[in-house]
Short mmCIF file of C-alpha atoms and ligand atoms in Angstrom, two decimals:
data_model
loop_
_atom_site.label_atom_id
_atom_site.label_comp_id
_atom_site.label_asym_id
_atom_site.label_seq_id
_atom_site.Cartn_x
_atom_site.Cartn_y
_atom_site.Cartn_z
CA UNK Q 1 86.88 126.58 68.46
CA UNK Q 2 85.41 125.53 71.64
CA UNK Q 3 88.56 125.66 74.31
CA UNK Q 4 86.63 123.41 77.38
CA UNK Q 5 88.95 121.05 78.66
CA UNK Q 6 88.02 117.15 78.96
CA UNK Q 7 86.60 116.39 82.78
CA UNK Q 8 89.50 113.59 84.04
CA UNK Q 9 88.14 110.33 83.77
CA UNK Q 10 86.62 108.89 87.16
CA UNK Q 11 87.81 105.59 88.33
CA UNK Q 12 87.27 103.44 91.11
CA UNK Q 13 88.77 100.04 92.71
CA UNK Q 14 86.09 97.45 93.62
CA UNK Q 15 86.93 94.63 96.29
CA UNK Q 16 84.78 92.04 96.94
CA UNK Q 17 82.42 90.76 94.60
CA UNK Q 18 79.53 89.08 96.07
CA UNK Q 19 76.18 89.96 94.50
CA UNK Q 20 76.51 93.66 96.25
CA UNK Q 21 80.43 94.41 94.80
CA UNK Q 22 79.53 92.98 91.54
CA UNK Q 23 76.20 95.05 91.29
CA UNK Q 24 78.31 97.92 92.84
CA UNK Q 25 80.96 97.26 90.23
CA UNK Q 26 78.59 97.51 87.49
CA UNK Q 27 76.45 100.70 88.04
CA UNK Q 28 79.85 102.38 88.18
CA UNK Q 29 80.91 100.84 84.84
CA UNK Q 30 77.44 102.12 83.44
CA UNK Q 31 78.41 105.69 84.56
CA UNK Q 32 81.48 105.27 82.29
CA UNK Q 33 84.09 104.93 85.39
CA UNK Q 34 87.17 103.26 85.19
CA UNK Q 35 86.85 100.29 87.02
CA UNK Q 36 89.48 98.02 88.51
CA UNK Q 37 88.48 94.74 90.85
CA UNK Q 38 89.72 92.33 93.52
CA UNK Q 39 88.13 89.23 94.69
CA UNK Q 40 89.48 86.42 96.47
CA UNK Q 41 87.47 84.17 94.23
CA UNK Q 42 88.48 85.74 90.82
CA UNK Q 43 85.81 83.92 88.52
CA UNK Q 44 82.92 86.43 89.93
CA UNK Q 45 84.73 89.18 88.11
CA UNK Q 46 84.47 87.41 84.54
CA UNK Q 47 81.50 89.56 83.65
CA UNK Q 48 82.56 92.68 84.65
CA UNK Q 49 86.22 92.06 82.78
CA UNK Q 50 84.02 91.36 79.59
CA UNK Q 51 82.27 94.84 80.13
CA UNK Q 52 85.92 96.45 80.45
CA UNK Q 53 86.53 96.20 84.17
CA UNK Q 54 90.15 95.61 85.49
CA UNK Q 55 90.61 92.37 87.11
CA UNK Q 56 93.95 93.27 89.79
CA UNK Q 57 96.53 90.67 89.69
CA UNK Q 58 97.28 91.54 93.33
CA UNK Q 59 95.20 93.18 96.21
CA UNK Q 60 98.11 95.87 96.39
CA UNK Q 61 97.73 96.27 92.64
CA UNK Q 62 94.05 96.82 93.23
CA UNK Q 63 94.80 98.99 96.23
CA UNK Q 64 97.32 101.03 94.25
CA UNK Q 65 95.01 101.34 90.88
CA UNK Q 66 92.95 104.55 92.50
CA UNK Q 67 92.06 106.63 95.57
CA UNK Q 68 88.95 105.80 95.99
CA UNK Q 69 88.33 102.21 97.01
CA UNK Q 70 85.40 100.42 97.85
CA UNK Q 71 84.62 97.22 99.95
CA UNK Q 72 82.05 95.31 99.91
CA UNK Q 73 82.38 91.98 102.07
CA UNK Q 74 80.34 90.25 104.34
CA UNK Q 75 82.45 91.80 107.43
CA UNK Q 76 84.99 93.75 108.46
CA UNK Q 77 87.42 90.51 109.35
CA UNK Q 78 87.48 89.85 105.42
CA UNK Q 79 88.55 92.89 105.25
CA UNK Q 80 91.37 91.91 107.68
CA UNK Q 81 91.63 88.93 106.42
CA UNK Q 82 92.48 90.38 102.50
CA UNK Q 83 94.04 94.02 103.02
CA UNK Q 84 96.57 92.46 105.59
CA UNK Q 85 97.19 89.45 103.80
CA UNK Q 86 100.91 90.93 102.78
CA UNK Q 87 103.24 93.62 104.14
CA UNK Q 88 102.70 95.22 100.64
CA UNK Q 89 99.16 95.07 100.72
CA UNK Q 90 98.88 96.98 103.85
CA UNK Q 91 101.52 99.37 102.50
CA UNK Q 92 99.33 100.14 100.00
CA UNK Q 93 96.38 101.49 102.48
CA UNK Q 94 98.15 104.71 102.82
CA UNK Q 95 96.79 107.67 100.56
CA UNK Q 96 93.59 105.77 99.80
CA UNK Q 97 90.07 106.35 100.82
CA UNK Q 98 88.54 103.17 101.82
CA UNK Q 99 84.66 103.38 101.97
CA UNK Q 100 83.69 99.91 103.41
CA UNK Q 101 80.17 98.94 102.89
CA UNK Q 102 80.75 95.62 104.91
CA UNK Q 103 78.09 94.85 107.33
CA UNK Q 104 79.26 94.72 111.14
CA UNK Q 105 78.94 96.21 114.35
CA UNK Q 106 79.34 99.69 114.82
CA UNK Q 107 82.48 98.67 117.60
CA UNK Q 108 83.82 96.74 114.88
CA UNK Q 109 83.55 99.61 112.27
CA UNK Q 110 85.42 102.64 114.69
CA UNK Q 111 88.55 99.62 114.99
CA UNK Q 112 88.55 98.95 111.33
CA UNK Q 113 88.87 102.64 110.72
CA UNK Q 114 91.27 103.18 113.26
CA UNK Q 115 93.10 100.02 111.45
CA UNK Q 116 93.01 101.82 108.59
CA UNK Q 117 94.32 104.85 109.63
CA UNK Q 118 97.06 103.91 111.43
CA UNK Q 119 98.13 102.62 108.17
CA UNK Q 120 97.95 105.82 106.61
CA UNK Q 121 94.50 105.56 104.52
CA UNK Q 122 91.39 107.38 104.96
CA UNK Q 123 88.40 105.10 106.43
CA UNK Q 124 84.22 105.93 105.70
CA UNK Q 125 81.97 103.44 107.03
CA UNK Q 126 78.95 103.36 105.36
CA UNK Q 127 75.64 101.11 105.04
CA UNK Q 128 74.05 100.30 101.83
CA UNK Q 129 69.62 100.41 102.66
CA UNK Q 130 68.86 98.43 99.10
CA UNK Q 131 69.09 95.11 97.62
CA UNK Q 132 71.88 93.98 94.63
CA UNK Q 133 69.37 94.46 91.78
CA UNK Q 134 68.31 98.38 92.98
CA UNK Q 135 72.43 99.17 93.21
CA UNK Q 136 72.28 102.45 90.95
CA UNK Q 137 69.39 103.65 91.14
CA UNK Q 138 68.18 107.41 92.32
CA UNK Q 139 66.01 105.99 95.17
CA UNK Q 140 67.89 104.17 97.31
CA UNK Q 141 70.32 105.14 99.91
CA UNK Q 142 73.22 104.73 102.07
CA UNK Q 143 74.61 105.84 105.48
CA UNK Q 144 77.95 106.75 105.75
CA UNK Q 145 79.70 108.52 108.79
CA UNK Q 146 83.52 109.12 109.43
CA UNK Q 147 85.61 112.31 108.07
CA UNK Q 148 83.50 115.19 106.62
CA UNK Q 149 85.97 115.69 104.11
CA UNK Q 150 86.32 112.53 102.67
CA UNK Q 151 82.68 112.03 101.79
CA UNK Q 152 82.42 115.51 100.38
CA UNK Q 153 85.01 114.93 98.42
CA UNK Q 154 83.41 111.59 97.30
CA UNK Q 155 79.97 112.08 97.87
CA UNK Q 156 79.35 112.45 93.73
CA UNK Q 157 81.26 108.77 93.37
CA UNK Q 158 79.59 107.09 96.59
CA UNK Q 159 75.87 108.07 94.77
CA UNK Q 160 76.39 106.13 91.99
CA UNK Q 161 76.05 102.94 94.38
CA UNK Q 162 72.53 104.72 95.62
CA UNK Q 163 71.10 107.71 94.25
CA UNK Q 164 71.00 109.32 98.01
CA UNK Q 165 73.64 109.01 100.92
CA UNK Q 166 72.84 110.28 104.42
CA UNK Q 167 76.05 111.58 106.38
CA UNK Q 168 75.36 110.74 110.00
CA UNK Q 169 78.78 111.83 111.48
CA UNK Q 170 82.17 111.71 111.98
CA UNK Q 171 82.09 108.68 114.57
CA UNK Q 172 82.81 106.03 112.43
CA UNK Q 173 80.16 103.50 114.18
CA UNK Q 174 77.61 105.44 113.23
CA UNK Q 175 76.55 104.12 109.82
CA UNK Q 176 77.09 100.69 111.29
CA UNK Q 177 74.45 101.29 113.83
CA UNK Q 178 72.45 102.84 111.89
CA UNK Q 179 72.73 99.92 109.55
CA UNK Q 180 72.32 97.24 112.16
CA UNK Q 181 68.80 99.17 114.04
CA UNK Q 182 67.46 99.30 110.31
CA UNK Q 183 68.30 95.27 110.30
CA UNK Q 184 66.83 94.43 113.49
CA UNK Q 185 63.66 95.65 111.79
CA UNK Q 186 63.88 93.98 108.58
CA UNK Q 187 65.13 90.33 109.43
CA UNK Q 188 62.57 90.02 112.17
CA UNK Q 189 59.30 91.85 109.67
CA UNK Q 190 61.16 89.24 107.15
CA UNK Q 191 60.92 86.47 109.06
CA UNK Q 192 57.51 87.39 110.09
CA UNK Q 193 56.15 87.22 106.70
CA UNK Q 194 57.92 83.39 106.48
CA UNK Q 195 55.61 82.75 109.59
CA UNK Q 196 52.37 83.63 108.00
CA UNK Q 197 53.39 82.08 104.51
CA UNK Q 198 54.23 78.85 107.05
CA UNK Q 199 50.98 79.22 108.26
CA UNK Q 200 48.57 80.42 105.81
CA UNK Q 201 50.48 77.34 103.62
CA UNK Q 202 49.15 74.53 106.13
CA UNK Q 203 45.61 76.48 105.39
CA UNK Q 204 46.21 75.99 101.42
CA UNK Q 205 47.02 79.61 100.75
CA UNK Q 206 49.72 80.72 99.03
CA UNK Q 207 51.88 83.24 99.85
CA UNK Q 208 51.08 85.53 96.89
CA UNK Q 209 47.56 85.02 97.68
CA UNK Q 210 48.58 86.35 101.63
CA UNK Q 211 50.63 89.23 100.19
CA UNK Q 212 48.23 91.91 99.30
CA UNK Q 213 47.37 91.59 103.19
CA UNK Q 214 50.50 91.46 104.56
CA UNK Q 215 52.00 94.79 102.78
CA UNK Q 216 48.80 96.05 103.58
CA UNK Q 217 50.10 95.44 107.41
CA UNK Q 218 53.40 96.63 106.85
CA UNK Q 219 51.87 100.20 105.30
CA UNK Q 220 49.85 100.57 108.59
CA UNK Q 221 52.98 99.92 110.96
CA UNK Q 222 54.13 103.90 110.41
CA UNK Q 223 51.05 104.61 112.21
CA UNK Q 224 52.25 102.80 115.40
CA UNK Q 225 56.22 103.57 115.13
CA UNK Q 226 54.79 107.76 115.30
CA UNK Q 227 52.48 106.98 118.20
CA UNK Q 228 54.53 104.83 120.12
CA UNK Q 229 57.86 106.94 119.78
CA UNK Q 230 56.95 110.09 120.95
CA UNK Q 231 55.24 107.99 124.52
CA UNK Q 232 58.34 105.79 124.29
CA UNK Q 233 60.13 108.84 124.70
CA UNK Q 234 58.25 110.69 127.49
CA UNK Q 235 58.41 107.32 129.49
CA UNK Q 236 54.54 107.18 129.28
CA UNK Q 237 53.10 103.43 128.93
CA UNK Q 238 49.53 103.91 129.55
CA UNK Q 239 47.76 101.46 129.13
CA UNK Q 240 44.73 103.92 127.75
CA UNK Q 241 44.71 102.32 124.51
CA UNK Q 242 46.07 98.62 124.43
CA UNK Q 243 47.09 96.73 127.50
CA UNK Q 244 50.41 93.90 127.87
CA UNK Q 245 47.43 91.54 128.99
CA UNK Q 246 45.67 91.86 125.94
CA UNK Q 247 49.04 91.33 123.86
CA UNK Q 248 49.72 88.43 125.91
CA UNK Q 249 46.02 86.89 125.04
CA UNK Q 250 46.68 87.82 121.44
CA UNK Q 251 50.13 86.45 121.12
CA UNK Q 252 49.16 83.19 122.99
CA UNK Q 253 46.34 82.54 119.96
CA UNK Q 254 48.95 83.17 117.41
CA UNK Q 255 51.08 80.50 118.99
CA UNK Q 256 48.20 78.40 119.26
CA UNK Q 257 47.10 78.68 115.52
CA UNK Q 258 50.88 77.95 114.48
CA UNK Q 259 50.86 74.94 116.58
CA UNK Q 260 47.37 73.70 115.14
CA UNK Q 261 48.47 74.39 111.65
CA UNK Q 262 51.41 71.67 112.11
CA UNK Q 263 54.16 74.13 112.03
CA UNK Q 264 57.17 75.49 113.75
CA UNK Q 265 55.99 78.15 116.83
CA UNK Q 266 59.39 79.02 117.97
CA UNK Q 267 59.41 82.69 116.38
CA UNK Q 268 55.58 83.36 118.28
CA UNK Q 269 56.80 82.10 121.44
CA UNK Q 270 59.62 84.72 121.34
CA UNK Q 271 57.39 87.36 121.01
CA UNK Q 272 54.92 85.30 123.54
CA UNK Q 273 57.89 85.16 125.80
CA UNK Q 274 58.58 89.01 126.04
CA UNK Q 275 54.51 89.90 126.56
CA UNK Q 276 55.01 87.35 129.27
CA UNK Q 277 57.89 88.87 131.02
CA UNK Q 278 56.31 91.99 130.88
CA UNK Q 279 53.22 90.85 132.83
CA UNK Q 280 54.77 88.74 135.11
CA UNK Q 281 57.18 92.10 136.16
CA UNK Q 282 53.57 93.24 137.15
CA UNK Q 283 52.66 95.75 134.08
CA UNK Q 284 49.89 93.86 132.73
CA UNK Q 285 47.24 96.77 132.95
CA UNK Q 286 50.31 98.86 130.60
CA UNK Q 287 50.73 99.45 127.32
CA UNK Q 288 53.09 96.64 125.64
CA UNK Q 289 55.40 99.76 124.62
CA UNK Q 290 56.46 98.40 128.68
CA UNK Q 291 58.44 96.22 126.99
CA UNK Q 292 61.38 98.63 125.82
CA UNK Q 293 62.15 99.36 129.72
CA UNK Q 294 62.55 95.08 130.21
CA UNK Q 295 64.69 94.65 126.38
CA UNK Q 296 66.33 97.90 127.87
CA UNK Q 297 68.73 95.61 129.57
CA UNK Q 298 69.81 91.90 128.98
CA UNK Q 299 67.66 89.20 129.71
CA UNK Q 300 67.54 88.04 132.87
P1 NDP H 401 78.51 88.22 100.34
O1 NDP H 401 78.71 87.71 101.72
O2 NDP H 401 77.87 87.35 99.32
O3 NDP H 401 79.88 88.77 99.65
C1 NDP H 401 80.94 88.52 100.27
C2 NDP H 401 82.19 89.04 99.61
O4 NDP H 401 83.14 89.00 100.67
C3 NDP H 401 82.71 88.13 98.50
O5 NDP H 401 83.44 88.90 97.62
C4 NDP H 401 83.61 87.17 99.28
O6 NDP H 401 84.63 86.61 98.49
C5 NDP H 401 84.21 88.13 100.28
N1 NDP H 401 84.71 87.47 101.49
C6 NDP H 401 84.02 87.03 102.56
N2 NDP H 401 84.85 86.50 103.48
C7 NDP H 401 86.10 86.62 102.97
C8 NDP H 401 87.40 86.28 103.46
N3 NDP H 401 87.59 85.71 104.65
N4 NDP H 401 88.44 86.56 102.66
C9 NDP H 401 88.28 87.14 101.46
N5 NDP H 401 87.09 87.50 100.94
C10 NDP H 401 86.00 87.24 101.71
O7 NDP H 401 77.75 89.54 100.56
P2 NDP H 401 76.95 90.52 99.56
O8 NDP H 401 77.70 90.80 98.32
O9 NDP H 401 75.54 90.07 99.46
O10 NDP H 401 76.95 91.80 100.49
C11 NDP H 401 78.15 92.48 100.82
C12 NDP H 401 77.91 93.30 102.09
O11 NDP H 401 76.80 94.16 101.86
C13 NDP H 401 77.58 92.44 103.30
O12 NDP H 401 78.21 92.97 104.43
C14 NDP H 401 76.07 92.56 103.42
O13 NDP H 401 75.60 92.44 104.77
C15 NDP H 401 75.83 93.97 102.89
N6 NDP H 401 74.50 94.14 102.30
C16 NDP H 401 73.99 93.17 101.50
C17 NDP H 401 72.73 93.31 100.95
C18 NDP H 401 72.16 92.24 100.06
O14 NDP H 401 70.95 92.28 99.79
N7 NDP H 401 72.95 91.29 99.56
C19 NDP H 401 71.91 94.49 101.23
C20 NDP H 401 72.57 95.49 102.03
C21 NDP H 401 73.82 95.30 102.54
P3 NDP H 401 84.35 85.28 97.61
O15 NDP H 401 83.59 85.74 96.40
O16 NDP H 401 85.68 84.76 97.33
O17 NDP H 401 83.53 84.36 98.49
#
């Protein structure tokens, strides 16, 4: 007779269930965890009850359910705002893990944790790099930084939200910033994209017929990140290969064809703006990597 004992049966808490916690939520149920939620709107949970999820009947219920307990709200004051709700809530903090996959600054992530701790709970920060409907799959990923030991011990658990997690530290802000650098690329590239639909739209082309271009754009922009960093970091901005001038004359016909094509220009001028600044500080003949010296402080 084969003697192997059963493996215990996992189990997580869930709280927050916006379309990350629910798809969060869900993977985990698919891996055949225990799951038990908490959401301050309780309807968004109705799914995940039907699939055999635990619906808490109190945020220190859901707090007291497991160890391991993830967040997932839009910043850390919910998180505030629900785990100190009640003096038995908070007592509930201690002995947990909290990983909280809320967006916010990385300041605001090192006094969550400390919050968190001084409650007697363990606190990982961490920042989920994928959208609701790629939650649970092997090629996406997460940064997480805060104690060593807490996302060894949880690192098999935290890769069911994204097949890969990359540990950036103990310093608790460090998954927030590296979170919030890898959104200052993609709202702006986003929002970019918007522009040229905007644009190419007033020409009668649709986006999808723009697209192919576009990604095509985005491919090529690796190239420029691995030039420019390496100059970027020697403090070289030679302007032996592209000039601020040039990027000003460029940038100024980009405005120009928004404003012919009827629509808004205020996203071109911001970038017009910056060339500008740079030229007028007298670095014209540079290289527009110039710039990160004048965004290296606040604007004047
Ligand atoms: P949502 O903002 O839609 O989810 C918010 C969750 O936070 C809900 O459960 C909401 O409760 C709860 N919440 C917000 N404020 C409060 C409050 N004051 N009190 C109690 N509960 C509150 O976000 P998502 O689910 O889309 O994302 C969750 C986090 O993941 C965010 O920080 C987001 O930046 C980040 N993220 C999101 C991605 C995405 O594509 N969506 C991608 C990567 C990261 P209720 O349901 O009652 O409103």
């Amino acid at each position: 007779m084969p003697s192997s004992a059963a493996a215990p049966q996992q189990s997580v808490t869930v709280i927050g269930l916006g379309p990350m916690g629910q798809a969060m939520a869900a993977a985990y149920l698919d891996r055949g965890y225990d799951v038990t939620l908490w959401n301050r709107t309780p309807s968004r949970a109705d799914a995940l009850v039907q699939r055999g999820a635990i619906l808490a009947e109190s945020v220190e219920h859901a707090l007291l359910a497991n160890e391991l307990v993830v967040l997932s709200l839009t910043d850390f004051d919910a998180m505030y705002a629900i785990l100190g709700s009640t003096k038995s809530a908070k007592s509930a903090i201690a002995g947990r893990t909290l990983v909280n996959l809320s967006s916010d600054t990385p300041e605001k992530a090192r006094a969550g944790a400390r919050w968190v701790t001084d409650l007697g709970g363990t606190h990982l920060t961490g920042g989920v790099l994928c959208p609701p409907p790629l939650i649970g799959t092997p090629d996406t990923s997460t940064f997480y930084s805060g104690p060593r030991e807490a996302y060894d011990t949880h690192r098999a658990a935290l890769e069911v939200i994204t097949g890969k997690s990359d540990y950036r530290g103990e310093d608790q802000g460090l998954a927030a910033l590296m979170y919030q650098l890898n959104m200052a690329v993609f709202w702006p590239a986003m929002i970019a994209f918007w522009q040229t639909a905007a644009i190419a739209g007033a020409h009668g082309l649709t986006a999808q017929e723009i697209a192919p271009y576009v990604t095509e754009n985005f491919a090529g922009m690796g190239h420029f990140v691995d030039f420019y960093a390496s100059r970027i970091d020697a403090g070289n901005h030679a302007g032996d290969v592209d000039r601020t001038a040039m990027g000003l004359a460029s940038m100024e016909h980009v405005v120009h064809t928004a404003s012919d094509a009827g629509v808004d220009t205020a996203f071109p001028e911001a970038v017009h703006d910056i060339f500008r600044r740079v030229v007028d500080a007298g670095h014209g003949a540079d290289s527009f990597s110039r710039a990160v010296e004048l965004m290296s402080r606040p604007a004047a």
